[in-house]
Structure formats: C-alpha cells, structure tokens
PDB file of N, CA and C in Angstrom:
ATOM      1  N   UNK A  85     -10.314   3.977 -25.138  1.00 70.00           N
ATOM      2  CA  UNK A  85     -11.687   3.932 -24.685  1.00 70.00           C
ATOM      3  C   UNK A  85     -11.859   2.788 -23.690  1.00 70.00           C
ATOM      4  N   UNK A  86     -12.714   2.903 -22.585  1.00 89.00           N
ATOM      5  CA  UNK A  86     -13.097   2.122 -21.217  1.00 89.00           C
ATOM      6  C   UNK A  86     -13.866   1.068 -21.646  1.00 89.00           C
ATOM      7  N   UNK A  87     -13.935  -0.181 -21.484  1.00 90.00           N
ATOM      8  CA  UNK A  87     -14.879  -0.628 -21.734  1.00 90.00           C
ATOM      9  C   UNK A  87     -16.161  -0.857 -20.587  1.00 90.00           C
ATOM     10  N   UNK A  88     -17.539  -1.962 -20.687  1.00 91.00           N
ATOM     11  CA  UNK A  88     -17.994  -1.729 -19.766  1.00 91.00           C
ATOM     12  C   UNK A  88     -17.614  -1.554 -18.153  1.00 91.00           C
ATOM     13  N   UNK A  89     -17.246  -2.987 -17.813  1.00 92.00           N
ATOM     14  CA  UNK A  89     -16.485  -2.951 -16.944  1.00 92.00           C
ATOM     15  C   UNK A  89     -15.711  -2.156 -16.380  1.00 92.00           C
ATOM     16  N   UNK A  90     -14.900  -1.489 -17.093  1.00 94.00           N
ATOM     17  CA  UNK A  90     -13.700  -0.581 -16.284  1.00 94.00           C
ATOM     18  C   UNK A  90     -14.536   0.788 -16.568  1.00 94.00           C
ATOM     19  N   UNK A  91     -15.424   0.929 -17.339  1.00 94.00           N
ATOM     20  CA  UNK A  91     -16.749   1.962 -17.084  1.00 94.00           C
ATOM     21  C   UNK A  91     -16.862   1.894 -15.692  1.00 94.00           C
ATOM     22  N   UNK A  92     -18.036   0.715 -15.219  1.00 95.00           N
ATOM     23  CA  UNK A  92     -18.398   0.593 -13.870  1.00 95.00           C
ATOM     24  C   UNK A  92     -17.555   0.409 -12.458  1.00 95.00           C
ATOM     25  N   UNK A  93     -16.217   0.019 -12.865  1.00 95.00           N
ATOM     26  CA  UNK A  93     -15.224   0.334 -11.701  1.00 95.00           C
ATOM     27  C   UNK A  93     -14.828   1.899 -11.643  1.00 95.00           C
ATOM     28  N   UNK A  94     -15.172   2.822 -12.667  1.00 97.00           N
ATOM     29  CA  UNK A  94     -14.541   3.967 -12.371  1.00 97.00           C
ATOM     30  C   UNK A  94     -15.581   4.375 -11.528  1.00 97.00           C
ATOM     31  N   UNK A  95     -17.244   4.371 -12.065  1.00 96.00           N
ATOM     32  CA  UNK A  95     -18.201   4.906 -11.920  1.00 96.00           C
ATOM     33  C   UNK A  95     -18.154   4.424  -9.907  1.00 96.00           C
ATOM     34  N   UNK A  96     -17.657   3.375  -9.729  1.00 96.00           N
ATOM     35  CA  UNK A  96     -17.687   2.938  -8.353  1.00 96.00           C
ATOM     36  C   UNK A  96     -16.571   3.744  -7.588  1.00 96.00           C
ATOM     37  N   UNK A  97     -15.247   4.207  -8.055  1.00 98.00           N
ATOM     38  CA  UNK A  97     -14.035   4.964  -7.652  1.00 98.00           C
ATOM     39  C   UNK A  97     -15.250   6.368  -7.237  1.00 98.00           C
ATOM     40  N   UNK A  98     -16.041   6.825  -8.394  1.00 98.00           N
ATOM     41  CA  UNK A  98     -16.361   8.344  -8.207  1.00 98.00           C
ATOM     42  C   UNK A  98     -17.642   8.231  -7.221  1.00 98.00           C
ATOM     43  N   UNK A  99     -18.127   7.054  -6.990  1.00 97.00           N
ATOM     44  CA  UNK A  99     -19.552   7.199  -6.024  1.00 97.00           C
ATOM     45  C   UNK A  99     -19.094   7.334  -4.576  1.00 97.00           C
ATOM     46  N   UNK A 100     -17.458   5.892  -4.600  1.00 98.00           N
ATOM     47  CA  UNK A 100     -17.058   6.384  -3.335  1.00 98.00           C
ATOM     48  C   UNK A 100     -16.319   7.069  -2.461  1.00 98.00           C
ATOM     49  N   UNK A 101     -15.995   8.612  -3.999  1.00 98.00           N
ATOM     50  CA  UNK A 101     -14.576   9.316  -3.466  1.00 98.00           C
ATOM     51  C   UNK A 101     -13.281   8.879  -3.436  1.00 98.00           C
ATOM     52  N   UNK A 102     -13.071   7.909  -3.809  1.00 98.00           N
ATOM     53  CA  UNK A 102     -12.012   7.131  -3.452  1.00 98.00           C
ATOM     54  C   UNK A 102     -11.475   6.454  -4.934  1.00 98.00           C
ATOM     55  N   UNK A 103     -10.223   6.892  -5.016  1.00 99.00           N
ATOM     56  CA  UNK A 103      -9.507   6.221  -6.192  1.00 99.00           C
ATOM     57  C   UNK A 103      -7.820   5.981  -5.342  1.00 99.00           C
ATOM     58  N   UNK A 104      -7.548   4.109  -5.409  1.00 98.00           N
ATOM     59  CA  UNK A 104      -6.553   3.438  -4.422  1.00 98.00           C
ATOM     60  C   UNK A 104      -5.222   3.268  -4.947  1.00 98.00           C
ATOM     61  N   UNK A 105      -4.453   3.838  -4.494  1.00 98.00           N
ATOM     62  CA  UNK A 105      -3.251   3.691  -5.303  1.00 98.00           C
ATOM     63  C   UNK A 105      -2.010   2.793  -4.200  1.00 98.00           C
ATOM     64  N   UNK A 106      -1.231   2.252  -4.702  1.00 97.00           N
ATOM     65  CA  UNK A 106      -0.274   2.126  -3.642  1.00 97.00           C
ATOM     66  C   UNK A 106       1.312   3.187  -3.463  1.00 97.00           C
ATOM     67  N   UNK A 107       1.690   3.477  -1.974  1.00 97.00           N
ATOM     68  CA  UNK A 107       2.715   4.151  -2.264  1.00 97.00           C
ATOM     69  C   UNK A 107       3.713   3.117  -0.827  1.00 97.00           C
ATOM     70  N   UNK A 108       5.159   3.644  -1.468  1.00 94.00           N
ATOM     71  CA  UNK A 108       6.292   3.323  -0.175  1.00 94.00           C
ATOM     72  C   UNK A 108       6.917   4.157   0.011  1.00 94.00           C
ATOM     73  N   UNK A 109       8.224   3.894   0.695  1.00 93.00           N
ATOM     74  CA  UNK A 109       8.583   5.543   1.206  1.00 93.00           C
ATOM     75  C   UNK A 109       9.248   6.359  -0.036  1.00 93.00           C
ATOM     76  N   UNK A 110       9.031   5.684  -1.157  1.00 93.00           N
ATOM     77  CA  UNK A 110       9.608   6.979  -2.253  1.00 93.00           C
ATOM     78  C   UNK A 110       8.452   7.445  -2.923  1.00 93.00           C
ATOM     79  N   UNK A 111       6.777   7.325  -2.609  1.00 93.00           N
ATOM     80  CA  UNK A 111       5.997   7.560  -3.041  1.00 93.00           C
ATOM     81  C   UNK A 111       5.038   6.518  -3.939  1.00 93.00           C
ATOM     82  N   UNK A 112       4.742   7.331  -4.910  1.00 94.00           N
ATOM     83  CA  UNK A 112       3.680   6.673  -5.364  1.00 94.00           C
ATOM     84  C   UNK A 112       4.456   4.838  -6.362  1.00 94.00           C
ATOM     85  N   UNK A 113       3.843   3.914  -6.478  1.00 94.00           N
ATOM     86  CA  UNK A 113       4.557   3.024  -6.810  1.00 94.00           C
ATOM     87  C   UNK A 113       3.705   2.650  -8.336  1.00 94.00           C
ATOM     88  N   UNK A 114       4.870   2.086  -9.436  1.00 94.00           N
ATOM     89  CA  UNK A 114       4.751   2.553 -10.567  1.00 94.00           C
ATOM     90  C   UNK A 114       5.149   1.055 -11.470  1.00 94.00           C
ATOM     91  N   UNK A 115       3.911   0.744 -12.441  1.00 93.00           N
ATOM     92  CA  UNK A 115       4.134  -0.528 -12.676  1.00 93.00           C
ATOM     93  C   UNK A 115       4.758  -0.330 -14.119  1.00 93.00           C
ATOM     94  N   UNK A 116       6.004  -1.010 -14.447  1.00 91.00           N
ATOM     95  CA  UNK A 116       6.404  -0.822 -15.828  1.00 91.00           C
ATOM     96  C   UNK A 116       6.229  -2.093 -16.760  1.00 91.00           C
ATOM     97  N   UNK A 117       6.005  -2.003 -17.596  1.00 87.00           N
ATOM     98  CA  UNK A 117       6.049  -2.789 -18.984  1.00 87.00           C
ATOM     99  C   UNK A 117       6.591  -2.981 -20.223  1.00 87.00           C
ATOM    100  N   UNK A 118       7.113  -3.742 -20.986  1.00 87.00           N
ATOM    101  CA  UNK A 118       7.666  -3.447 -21.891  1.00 87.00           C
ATOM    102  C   UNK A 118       7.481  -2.202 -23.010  1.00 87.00           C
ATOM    103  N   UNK A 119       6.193  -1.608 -22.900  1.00 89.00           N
ATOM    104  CA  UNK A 119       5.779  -0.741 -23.754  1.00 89.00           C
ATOM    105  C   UNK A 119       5.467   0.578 -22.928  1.00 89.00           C
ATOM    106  N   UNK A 120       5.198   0.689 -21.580  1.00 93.00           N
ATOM    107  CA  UNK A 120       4.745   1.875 -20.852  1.00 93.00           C
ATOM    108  C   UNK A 120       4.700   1.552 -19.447  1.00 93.00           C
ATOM    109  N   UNK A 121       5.199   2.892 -18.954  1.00 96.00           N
ATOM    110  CA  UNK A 121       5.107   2.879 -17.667  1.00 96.00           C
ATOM    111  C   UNK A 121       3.496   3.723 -17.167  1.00 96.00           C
ATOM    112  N   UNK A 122       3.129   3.327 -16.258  1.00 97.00           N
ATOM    113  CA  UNK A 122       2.140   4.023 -15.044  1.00 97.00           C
ATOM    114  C   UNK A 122       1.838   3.390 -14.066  1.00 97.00           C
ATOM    115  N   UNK A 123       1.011   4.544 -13.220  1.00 98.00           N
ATOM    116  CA  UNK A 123       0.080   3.888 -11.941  1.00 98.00           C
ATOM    117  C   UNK A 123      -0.938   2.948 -11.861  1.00 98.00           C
ATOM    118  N   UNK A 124      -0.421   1.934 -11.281  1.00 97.00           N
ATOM    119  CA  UNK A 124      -1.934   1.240 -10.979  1.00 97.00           C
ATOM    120  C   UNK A 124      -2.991   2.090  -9.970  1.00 97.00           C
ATOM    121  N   UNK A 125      -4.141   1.850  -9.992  1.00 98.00           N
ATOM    122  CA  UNK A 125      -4.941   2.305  -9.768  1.00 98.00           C
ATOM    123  C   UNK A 125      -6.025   1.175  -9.266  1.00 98.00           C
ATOM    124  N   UNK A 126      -6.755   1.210  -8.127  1.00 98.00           N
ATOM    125  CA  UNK A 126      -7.770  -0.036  -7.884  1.00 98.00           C
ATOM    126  C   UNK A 126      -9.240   0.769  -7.368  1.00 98.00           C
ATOM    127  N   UNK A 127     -10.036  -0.025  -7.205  1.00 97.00           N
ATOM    128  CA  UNK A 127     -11.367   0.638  -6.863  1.00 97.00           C
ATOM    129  C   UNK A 127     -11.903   0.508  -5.479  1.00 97.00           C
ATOM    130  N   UNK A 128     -11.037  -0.331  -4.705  1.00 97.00           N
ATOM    131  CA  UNK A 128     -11.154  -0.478  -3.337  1.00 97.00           C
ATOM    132  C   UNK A 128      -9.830  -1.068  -2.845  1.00 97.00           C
ATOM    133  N   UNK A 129     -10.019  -0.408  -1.573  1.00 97.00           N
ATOM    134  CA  UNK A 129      -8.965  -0.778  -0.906  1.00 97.00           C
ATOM    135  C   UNK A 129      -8.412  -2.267  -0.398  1.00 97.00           C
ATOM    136  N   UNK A 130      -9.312  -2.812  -0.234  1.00 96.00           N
ATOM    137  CA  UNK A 130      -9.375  -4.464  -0.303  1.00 96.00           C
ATOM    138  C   UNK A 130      -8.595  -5.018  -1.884  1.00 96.00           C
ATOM    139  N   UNK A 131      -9.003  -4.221  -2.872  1.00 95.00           N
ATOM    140  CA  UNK A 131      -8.357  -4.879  -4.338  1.00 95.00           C
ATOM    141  C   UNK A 131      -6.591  -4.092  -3.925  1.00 95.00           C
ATOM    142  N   UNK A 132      -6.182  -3.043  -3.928  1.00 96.00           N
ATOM    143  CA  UNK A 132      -5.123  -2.653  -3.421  1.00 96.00           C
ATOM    144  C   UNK A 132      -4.110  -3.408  -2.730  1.00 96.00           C
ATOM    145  N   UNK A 133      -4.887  -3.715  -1.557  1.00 95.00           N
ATOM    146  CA  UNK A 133      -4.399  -4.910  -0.441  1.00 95.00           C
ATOM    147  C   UNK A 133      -3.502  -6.074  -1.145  1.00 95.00           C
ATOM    148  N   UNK A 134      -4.490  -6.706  -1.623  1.00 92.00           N
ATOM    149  CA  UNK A 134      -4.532  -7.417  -2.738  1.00 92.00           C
ATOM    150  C   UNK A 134      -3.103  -7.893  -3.428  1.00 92.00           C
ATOM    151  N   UNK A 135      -2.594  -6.662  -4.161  1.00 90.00           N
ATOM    152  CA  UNK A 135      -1.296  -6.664  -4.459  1.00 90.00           C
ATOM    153  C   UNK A 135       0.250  -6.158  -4.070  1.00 90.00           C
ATOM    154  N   UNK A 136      -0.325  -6.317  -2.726  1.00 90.00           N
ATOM    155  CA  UNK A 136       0.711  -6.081  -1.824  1.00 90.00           C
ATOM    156  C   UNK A 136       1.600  -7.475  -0.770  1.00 90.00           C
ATOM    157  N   UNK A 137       2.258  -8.133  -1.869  1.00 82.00           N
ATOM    158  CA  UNK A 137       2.179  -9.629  -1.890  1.00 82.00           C
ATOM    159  C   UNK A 137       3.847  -9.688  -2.443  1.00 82.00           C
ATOM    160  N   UNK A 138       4.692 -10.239  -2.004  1.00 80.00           N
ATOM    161  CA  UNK A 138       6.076 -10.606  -2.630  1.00 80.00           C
ATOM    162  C   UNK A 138       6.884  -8.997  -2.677  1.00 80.00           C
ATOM    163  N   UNK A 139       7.080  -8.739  -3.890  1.00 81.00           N
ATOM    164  CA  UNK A 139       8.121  -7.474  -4.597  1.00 81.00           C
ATOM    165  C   UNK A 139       6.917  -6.447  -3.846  1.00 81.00           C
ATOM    166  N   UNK A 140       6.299  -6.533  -3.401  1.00 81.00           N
ATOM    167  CA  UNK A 140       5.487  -5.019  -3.066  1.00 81.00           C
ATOM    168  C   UNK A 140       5.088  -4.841  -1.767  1.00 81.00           C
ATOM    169  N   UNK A 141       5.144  -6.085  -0.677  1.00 89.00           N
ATOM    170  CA  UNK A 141       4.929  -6.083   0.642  1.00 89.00           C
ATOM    171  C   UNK A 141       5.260  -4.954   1.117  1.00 89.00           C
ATOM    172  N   UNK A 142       6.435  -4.134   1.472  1.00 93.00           N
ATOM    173  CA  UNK A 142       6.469  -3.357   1.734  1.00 93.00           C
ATOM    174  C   UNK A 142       5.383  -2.123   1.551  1.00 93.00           C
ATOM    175  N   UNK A 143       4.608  -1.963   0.237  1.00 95.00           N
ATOM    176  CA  UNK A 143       3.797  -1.180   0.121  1.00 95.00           C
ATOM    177  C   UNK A 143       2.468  -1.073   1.389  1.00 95.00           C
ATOM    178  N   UNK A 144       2.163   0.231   0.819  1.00 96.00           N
ATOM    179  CA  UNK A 144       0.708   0.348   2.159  1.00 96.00           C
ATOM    180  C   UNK A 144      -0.680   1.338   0.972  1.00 96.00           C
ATOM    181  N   UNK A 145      -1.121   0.488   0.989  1.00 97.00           N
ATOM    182  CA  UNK A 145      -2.438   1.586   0.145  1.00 97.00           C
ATOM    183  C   UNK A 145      -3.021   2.843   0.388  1.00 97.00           C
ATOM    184  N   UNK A 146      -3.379   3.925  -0.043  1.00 98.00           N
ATOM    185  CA  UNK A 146      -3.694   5.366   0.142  1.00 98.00           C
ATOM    186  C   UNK A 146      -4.661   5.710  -0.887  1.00 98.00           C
ATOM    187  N   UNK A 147      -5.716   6.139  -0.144  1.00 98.00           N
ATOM    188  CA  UNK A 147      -6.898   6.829  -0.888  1.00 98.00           C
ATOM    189  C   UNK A 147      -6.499   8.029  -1.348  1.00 98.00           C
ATOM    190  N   UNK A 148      -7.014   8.382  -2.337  1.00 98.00           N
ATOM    191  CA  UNK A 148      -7.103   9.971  -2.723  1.00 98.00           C
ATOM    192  C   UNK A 148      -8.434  10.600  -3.614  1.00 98.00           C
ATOM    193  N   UNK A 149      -9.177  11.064  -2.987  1.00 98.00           N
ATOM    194  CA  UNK A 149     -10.433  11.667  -3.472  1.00 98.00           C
ATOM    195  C   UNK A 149     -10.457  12.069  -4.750  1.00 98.00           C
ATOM    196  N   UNK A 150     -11.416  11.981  -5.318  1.00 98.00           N
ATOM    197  CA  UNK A 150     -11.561  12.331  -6.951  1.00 98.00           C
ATOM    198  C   UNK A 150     -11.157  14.040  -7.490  1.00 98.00           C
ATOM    199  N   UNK A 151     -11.502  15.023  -6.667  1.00 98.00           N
ATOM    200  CA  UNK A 151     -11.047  16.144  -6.520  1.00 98.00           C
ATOM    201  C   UNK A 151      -9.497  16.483  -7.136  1.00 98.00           C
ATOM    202  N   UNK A 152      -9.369  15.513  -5.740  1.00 98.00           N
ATOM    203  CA  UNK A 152      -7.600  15.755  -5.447  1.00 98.00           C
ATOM    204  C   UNK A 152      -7.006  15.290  -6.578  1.00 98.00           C
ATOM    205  N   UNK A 153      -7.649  14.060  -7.315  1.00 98.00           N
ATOM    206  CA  UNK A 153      -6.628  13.312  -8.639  1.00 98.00           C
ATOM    207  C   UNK A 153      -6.936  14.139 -10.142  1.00 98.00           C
ATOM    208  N   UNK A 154      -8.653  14.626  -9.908  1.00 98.00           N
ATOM    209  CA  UNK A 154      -8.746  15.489 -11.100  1.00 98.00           C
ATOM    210  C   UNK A 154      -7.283  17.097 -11.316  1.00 98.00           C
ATOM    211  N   UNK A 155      -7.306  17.507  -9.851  1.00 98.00           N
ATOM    212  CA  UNK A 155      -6.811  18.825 -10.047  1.00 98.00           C
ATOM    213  C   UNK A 155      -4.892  18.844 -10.213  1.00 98.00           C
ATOM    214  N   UNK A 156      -4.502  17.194  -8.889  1.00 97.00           N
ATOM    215  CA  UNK A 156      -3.441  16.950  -8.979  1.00 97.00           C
ATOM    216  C   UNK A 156      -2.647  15.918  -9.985  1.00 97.00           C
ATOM    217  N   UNK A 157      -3.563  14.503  -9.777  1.00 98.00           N
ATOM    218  CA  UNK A 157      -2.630  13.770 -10.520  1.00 98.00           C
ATOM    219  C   UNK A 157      -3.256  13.559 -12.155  1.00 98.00           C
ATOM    220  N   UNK A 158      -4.017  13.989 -12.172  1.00 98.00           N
ATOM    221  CA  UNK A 158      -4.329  14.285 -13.762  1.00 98.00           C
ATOM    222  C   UNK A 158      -3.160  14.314 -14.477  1.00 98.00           C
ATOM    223  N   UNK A 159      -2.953  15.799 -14.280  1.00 97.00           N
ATOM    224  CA  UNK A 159      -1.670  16.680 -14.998  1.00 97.00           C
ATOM    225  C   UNK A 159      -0.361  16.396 -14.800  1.00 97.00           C
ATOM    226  N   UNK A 160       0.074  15.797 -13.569  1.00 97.00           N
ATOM    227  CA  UNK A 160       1.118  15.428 -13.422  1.00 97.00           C
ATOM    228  C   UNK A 160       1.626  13.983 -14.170  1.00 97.00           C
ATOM    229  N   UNK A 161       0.420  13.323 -14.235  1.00 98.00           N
ATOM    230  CA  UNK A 161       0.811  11.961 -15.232  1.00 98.00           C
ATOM    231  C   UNK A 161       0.833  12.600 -16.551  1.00 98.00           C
ATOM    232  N   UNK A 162      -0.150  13.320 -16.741  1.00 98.00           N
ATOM    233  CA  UNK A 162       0.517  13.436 -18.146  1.00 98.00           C
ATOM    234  C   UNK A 162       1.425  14.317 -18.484  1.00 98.00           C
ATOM    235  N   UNK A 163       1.981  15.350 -17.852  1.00 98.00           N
ATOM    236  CA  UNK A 163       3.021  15.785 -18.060  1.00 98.00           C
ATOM    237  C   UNK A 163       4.234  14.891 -18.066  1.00 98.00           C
ATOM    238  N   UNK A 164       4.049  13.534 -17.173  1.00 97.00           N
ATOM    239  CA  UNK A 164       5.045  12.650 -17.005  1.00 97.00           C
ATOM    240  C   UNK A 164       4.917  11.607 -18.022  1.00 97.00           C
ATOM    241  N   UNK A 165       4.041  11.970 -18.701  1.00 97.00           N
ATOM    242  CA  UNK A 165       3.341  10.596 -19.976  1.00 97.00           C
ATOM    243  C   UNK A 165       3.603   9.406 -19.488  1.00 97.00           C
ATOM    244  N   UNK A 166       2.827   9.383 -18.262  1.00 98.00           N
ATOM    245  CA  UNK A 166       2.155   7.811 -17.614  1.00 98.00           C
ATOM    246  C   UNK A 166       1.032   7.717 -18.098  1.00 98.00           C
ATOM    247  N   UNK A 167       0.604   6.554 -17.814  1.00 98.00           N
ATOM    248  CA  UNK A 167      -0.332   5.831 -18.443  1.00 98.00           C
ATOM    249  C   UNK A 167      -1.226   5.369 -16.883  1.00 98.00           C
ATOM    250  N   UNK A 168      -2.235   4.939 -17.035  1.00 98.00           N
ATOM    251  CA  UNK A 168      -3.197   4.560 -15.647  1.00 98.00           C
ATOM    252  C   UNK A 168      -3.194   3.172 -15.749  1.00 98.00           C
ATOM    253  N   UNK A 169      -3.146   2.153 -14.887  1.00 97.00           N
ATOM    254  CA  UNK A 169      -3.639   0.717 -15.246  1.00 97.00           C
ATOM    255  C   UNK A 169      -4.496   0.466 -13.801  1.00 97.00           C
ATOM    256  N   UNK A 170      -5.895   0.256 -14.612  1.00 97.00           N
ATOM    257  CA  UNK A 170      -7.019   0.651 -13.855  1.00 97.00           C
ATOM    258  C   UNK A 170      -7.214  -1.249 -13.700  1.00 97.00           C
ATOM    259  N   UNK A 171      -7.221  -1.592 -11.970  1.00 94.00           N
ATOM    260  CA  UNK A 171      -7.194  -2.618 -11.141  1.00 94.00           C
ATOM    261  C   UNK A 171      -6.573  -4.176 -11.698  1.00 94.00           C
ATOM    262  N   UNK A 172      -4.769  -3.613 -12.144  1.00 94.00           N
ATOM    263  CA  UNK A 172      -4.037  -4.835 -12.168  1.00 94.00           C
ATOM    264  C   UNK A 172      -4.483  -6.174 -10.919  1.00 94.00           C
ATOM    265  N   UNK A 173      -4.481  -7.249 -11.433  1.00 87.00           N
ATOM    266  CA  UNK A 173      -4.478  -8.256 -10.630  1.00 87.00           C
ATOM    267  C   UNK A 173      -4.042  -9.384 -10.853  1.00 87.00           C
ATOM    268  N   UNK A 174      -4.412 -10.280 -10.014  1.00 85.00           N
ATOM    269  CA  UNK A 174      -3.139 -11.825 -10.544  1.00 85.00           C
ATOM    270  C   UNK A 174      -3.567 -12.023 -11.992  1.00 85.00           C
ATOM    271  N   UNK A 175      -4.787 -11.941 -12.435  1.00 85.00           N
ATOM    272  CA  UNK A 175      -5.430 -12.260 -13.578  1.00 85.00           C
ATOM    273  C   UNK A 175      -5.086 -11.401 -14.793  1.00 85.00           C
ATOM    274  N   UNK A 176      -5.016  -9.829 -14.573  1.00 88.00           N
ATOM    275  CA  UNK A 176      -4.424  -9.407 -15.340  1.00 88.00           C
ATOM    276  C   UNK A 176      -3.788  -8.137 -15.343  1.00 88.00           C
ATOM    277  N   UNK A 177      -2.253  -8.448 -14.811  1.00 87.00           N
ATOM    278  CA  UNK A 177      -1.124  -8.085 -14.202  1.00 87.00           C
ATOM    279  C   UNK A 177      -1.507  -6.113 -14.391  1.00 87.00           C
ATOM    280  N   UNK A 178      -1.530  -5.788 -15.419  1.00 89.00           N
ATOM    281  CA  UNK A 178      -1.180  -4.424 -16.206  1.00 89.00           C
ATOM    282  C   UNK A 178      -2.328  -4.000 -15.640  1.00 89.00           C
ATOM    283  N   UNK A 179      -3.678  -4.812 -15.787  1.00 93.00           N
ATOM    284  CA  UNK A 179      -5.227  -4.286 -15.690  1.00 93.00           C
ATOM    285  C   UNK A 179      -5.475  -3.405 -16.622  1.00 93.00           C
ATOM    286  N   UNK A 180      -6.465  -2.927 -16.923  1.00 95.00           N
ATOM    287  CA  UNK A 180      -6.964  -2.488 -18.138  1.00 95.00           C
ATOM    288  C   UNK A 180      -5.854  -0.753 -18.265  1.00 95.00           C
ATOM    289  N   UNK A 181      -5.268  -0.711 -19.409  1.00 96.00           N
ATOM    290  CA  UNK A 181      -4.344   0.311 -19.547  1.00 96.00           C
ATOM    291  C   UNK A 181      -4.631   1.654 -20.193  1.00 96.00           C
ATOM    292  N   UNK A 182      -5.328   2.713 -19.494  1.00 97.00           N
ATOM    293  CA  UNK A 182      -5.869   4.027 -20.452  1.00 97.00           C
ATOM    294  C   UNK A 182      -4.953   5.719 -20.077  1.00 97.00           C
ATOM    295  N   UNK A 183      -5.091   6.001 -21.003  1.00 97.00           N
ATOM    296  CA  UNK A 183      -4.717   7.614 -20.730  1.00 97.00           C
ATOM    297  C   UNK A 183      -4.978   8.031 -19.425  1.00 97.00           C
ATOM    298  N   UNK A 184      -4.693   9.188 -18.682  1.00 98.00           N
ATOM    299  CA  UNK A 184      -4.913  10.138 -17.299  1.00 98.00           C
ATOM    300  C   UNK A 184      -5.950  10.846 -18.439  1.00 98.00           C
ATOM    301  N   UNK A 185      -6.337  11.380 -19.609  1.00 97.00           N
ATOM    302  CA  UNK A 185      -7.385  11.982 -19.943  1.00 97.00           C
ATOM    303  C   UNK A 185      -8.356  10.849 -19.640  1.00 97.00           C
ATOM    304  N   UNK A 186      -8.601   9.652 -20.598  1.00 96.00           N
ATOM    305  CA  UNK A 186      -9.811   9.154 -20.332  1.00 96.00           C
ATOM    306  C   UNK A 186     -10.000   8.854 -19.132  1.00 96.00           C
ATOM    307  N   UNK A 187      -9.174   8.483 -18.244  1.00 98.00           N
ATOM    308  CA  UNK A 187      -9.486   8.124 -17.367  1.00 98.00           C
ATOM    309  C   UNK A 187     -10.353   9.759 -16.590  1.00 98.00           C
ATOM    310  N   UNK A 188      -9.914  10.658 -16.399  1.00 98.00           N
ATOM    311  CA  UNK A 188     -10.445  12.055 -15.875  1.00 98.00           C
ATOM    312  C   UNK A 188     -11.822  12.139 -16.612  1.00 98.00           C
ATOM    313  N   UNK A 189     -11.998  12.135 -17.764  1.00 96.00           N
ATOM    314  CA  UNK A 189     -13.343  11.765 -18.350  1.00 96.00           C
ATOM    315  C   UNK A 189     -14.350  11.146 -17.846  1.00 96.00           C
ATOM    316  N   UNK A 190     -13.530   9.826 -17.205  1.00 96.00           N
ATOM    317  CA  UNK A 190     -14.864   8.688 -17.106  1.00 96.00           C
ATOM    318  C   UNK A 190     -15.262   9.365 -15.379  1.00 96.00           C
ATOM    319  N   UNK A 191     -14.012   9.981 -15.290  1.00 97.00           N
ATOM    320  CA  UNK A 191     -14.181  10.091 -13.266  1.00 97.00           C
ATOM    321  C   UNK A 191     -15.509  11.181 -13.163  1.00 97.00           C
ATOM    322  N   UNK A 192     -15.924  11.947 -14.098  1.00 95.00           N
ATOM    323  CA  UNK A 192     -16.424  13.248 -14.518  1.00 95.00           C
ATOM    324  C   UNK A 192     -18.031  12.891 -15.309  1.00 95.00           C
ATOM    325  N   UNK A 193     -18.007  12.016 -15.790  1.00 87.00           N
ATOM    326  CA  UNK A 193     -19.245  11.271 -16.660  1.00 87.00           C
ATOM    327  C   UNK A 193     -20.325  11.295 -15.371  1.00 87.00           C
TER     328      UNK A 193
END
C-alpha cells in the first residue's frame, strides 16, 4: 500500500501523462537490491535527471504516457516479477518499493 506521499506523486505522474523512467542502449535500466529487483520510476523529468550521476551517466530519461505503461509495462513487470521503486533518490536510494498492480491502481484512482 502507497502511502500519502507516493499517493500524490503518482496522482502528479497521471495529471501529467507522464511516468519517467531511465533507459541506455540495452533499454530500460533496472535497480537491484538485496531482496528485489525493479524499475525506478520518477515523477518528473528533472527528478530522473537527477540520477543520472556516476554508474548511470550514461543514461538519458524517457517519458512514457500512462496508457502506454497501463497496457504495456504493467504486465510485463509482472510477468517478470519486478517490483516499481517509485522516485529513488540520494535520500532514499530504492524510493518507495510497490507492486506493478498497486502501482496501476493508484495510476487509475
């Protein structure tokens, strides 16, 4: 479950179409942890930016409309049983860590 906060960052992803992921040339880029792998995920492209700093410079940020992630990357994370980590930052690396369901939920609320 979302709490407020990562409530109101989704609710901001779905007002502005836009949910920020980073990719390089092998695609989408994928943060692992001792317990689970997934996508980070940010709410603007400026937060994206952001962590494209040291091990990730190479990266370049890419929007993808709420549409496109409900119909495409929904299913594909969870068929891949990734996990979402909704706007890692220096503060807190993983960022808040939820299912591709809740997360499709909150995009949909």
């Amino acid at each position: 479950m979302l709490d407020n906060d990562s409530i109101h960052t989704v609710t901001q992803m779905r007002e502005k179409d836009a949910i920020w992921i980073l990719k390089d040339d092998d695609g989408c880029v994928m943060l692992t942890t001792d317990e689970e792998d997934g996508v980070p995920v940010w709410s603007s492209q400026e937060q994206a930016v952001a962590w494209t700093s040291d091990d990730w410079s190479h990266c370049e940020p890419l929007s993808i409309n709420v549409e496109t992630w409900l119909k495409k990357w929904t299913v594909g994370l969870m068929q891949d049983q990734l996990v979402i980590m909704l706007n890692p930052s220096e503060f807190q690396e993983e960022g808040v860590v939820t299912s591709p369901e809740a997360f499709a939920e909150a995009l949909t609320k």
